Coordinates of C-alpha atoms and ligand atoms in Angstrom, one line a residue:
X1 CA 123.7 111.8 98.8
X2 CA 127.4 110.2 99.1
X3 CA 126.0 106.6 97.5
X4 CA 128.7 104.0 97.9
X5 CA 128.7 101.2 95.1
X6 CA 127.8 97.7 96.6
X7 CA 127.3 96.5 92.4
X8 CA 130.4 94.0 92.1
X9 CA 128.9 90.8 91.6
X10 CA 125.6 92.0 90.4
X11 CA 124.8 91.7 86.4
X12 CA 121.0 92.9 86.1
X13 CA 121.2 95.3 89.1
X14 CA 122.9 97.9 90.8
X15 CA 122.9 98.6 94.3
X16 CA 124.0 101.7 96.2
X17 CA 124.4 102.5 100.3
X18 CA 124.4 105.9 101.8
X19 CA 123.5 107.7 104.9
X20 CA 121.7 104.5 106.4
X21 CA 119.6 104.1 102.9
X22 CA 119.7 101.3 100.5
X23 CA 119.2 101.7 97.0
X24 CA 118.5 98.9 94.7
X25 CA 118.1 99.9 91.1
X26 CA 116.7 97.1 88.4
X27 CA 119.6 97.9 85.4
X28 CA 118.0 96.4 82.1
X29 CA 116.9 99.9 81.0
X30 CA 116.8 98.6 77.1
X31 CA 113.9 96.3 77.8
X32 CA 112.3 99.0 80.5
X33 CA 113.6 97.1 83.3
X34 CA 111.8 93.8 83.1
X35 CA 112.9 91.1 85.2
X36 CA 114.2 87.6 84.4
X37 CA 114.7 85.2 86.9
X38 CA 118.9 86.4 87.2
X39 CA 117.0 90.5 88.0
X40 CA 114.7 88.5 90.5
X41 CA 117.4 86.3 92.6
X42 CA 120.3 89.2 92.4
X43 CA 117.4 91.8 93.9
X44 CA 116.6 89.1 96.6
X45 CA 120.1 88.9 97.7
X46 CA 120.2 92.6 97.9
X47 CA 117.5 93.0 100.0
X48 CA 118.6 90.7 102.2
X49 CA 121.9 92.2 102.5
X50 CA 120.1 95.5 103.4
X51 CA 117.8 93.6 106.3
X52 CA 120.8 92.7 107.8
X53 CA 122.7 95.5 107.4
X54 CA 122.3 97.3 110.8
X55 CA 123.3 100.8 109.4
X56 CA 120.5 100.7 106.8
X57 CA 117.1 101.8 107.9
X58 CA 114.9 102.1 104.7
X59 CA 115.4 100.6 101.2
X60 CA 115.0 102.4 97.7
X61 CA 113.6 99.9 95.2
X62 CA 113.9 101.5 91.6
X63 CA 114.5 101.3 87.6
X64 CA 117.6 102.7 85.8
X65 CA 117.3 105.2 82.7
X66 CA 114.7 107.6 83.8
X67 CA 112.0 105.9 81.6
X68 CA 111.2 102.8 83.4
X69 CA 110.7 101.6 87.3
X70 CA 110.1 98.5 85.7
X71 CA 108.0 96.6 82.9
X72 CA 107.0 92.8 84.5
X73 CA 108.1 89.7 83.8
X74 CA 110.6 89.9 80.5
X75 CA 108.2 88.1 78.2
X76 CA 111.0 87.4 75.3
X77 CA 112.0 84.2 78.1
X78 CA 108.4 83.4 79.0
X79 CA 108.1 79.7 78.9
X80 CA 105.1 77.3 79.7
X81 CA 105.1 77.8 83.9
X82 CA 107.0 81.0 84.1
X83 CA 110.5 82.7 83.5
X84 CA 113.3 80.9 81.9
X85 CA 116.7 81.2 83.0
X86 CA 119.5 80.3 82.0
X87 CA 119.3 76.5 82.9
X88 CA 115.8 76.5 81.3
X89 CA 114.3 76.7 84.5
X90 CA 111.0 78.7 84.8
X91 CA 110.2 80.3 87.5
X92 CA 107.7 82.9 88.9
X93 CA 110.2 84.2 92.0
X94 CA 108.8 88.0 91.4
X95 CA 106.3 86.7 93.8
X96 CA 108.8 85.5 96.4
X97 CA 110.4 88.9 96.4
X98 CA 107.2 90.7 96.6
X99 CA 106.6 88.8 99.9
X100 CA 109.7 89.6 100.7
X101 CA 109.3 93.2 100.4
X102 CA 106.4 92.8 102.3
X103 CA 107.7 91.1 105.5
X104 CA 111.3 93.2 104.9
X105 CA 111.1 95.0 108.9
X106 CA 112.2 98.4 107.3
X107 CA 110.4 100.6 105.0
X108 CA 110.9 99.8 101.3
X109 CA 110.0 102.9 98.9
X110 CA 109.5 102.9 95.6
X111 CA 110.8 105.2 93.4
X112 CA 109.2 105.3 90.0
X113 CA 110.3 107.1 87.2
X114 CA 108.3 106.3 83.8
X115 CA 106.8 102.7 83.1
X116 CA 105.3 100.6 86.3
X117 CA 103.8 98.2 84.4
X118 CA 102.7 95.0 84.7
X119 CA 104.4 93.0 87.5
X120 CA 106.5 96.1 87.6
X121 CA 103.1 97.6 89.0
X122 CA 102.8 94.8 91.6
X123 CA 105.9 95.5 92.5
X124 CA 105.2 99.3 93.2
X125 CA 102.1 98.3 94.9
X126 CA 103.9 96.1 97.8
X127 CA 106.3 98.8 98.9
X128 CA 105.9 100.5 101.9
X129 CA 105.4 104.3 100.0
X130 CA 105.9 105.3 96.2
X131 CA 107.1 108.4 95.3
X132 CA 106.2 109.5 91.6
X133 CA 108.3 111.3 88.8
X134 CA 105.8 113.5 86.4
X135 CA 106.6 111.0 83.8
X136 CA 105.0 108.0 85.6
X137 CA 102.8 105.7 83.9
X138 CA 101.6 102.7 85.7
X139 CA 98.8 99.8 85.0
X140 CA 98.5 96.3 84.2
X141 CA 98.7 94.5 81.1
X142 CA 98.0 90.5 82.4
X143 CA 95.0 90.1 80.3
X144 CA 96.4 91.8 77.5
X145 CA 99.8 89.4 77.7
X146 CA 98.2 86.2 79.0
X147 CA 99.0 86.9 82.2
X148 CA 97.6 88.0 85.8
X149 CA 98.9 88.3 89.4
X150 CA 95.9 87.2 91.3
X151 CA 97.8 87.7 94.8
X152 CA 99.0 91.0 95.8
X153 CA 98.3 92.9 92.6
X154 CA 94.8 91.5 93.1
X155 CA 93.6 91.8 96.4
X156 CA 96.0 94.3 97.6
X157 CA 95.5 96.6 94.9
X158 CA 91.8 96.2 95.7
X159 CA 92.4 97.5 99.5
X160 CA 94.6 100.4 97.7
X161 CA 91.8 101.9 95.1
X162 CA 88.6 100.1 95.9
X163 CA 87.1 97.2 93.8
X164 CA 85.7 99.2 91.1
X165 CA 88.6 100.7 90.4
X166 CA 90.6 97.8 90.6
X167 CA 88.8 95.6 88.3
X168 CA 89.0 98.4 85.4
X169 CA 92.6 98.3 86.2
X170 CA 92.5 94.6 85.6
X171 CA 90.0 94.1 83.2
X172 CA 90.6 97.1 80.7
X173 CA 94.2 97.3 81.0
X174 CA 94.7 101.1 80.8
X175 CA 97.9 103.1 81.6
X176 CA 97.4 106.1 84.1
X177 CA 99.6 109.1 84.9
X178 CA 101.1 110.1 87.8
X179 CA 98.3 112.2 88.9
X180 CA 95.7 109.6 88.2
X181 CA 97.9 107.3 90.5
X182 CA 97.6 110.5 92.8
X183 CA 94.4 110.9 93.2
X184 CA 93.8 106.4 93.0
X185 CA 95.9 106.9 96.3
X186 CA 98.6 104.6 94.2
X187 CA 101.0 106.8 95.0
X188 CA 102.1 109.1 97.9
X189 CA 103.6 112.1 96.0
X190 CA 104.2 113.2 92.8
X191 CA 107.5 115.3 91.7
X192 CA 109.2 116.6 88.5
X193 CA 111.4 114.0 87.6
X194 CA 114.5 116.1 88.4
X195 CA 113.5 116.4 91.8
X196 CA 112.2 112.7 91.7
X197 CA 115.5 111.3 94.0
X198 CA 116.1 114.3 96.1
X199 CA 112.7 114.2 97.3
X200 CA 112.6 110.0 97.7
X201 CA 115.8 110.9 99.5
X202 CA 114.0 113.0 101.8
X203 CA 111.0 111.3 103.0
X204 CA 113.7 108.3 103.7
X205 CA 115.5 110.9 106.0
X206 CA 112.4 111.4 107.7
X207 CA 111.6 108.3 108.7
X208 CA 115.6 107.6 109.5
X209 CA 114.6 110.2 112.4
X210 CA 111.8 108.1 113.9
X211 CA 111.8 105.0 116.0
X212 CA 113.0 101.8 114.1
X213 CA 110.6 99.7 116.2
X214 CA 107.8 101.6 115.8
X215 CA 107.9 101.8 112.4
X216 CA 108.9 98.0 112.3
X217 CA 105.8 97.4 114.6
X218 CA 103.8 99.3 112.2
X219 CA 104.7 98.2 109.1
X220 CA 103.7 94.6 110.3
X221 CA 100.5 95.6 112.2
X222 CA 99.7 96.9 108.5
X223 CA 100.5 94.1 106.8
X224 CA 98.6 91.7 109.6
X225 CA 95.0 93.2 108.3
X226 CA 95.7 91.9 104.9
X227 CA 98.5 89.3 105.1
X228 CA 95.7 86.0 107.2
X229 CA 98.1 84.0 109.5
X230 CA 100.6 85.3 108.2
X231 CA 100.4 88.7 108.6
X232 CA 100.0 87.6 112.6
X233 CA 102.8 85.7 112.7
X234 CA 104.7 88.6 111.5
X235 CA 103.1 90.7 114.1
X236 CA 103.7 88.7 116.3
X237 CA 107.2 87.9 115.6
X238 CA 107.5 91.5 116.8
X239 CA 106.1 91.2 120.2
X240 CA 108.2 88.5 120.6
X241 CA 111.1 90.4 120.1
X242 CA 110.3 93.3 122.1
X243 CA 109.4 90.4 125.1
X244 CA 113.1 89.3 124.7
X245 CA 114.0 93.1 125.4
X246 CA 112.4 92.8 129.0
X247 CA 113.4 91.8 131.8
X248 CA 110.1 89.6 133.0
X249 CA 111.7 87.9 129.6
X250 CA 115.2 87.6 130.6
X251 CA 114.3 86.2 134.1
X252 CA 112.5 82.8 132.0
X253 CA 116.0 82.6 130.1
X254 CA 118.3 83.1 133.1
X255 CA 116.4 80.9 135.5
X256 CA 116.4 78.0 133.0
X257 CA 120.5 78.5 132.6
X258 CA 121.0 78.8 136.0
X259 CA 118.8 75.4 136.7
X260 CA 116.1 77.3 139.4
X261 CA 112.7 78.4 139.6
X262 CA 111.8 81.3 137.5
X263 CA 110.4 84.2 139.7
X264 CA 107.9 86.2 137.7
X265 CA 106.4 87.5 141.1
X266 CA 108.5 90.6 141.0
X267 CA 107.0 91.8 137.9
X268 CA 104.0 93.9 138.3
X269 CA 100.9 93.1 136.0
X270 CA 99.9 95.8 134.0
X271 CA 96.7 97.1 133.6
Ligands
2NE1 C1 106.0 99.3 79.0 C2 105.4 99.6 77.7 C3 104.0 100.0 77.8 C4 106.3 100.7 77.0 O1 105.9 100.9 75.7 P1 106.8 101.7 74.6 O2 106.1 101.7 73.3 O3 107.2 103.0 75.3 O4 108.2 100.8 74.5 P2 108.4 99.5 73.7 O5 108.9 99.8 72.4 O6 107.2 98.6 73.9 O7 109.6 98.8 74.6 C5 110.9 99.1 74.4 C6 111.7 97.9 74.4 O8 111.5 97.2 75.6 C7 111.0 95.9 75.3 C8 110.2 96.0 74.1 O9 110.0 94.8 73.4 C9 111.1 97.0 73.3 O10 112.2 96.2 72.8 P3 112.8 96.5 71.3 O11 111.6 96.4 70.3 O12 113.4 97.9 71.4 O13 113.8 95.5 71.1 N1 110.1 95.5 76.5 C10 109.3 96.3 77.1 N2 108.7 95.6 78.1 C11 109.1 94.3 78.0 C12 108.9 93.2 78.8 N3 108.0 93.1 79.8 N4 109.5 92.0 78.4 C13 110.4 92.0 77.4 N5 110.7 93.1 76.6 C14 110.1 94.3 77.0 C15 105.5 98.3 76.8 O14 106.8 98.0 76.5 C16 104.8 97.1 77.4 O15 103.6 97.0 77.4 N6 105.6 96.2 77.9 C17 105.2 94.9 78.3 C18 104.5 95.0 79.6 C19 104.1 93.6 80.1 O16 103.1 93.0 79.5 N7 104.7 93.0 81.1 C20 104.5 91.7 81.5 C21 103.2 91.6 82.4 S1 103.0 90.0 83.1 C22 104.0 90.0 84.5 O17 104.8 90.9 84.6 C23 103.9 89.0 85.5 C24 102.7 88.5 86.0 O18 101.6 89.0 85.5 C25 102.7 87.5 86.9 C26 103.8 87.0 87.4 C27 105.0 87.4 87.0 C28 105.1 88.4 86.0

């Protein structure tokens, strides 16, 4: 793929656009891509950008070096409430960004070469599809660190493997391979790590050929059976829009600008 290099202005990230795909790759390969508050905010913005970005229609999340997607919250700037930056502010944003991957209207695809660890798992586990390298290795280590992500990489894990298995991820703290992650249903495929980008590449050319709303629709109606209120508002955010699209819609609008009665008579009712 032609990737064109979006990176100026970036300093813990680099982030990539080609052939309607987004590519957003955490860069701090000598800690195995953990994530201070800077990795956090400067992946935020990217996403973002990529939302809006009409030409994109799915987003690569992933980890530079081929060793690491990503290894959690950088634990050398772990304060009392959360991450330090460079202020000496601490925050916990990872979980503002995993929501954020969650409500993002395209698919968002992880791409996980070595380490997922941690709330580098977490963030594996809220993308739309992973797609594995051989050399994968993913669990948790919260207990093990002081640490635990009782939101997603709780519950949602839960819906992913099944309770049993999610509380031994939890509780024991053990690292699993790629196939392991296979078979947990963690993951949707497993590659050779050579192959690991041409084949992320082409299940994101895939979906590139289906409807944008229907995956959009999906994606939230998904996300509706585990997200409460929220999850519906979401859904419903996307009837909304497609209501706008119609022209039972459009009559409301027009009859309020042009200062008459709307008439929704001419509409048929469906069944
Ligand atoms: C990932 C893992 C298992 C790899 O082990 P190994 O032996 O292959 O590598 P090594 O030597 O541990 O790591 C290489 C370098 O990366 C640093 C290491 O300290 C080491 O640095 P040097 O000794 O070469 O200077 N490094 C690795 N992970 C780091 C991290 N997360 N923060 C800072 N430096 C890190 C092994 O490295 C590992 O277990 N890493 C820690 C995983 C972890 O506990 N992550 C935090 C979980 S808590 C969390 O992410 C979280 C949350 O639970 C809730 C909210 C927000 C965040």
């Amino acid at each position: 793929i032609d990737w064109h290099d979006h990176s100026a202005g970036y300093e813990d990230i680099l982030y990539h656009k080609g052939e309607g795909i987004a590519r957003i790759t955490i860069n701090r390969p000598q800690v195995h891509n953990a994530f201070r508050p800077l990795t956090v905010q400067e992946m935020e913005r990217a996403l973002a950008d990529a939302r809006y970005d009409a030409g994109i229609g799915c987003v690569i999340l992933t980890g530079a070096g081929g060793q690491a997607f990503c290894s959690g919250g950088d634990q050398s700037i772990r304060g009392r409430t959360g991450y330090q930056d460079d202020a000496g502010t601490e925050h916990l944003n990872v979980l503002d960004f995993q929501r954020q991957i969650r409500t993002c209207p395209k698919p968002v695809v992880a791409m996980v070469a070595g380490y997922a660890i941690g709330g580098g798992h977490v963030l594996h586990l809220v993308c739309d599809l992973t797609i594995a390298a051989d050399n994968a290795r993913f669990g948790q280590t919260g207990p093990a660190v002081g640490s635990f992500d009782g939101g997603y990489g709780a519950s949602y894990m839960a819906r992913i493997v099944g309770q049993k298995k999610a509380r031994e991820i939890w509780f024991l703290c053990r690292q699993y391979d790629a196939d392991q992650a296979l078979e947990m249903g963690l993951v949707n495929c497993v590659v050779p790590l050579a192959e690991l980008e041409r084949e992320t590449v082409r299940w994101c050319r895939e979906m590139l050929q289906n409807s944008p709303t229907a995956l959009r629709c999906l994606k939230a109606a998904l996300n509706a059976d585990c997200d409460g209120q929220a999850g519906l508002q979401e859904l419903a955010g996307n009837s909304t829009l497609l209501f706008y699209m119609s022209e039972e819609a459009q009559e409301g609008r027009n009859a309020f600008m042009e200062k008459r009665r709307p008439d929704f008579n001419k509409f048929k009712r469906a069944p």
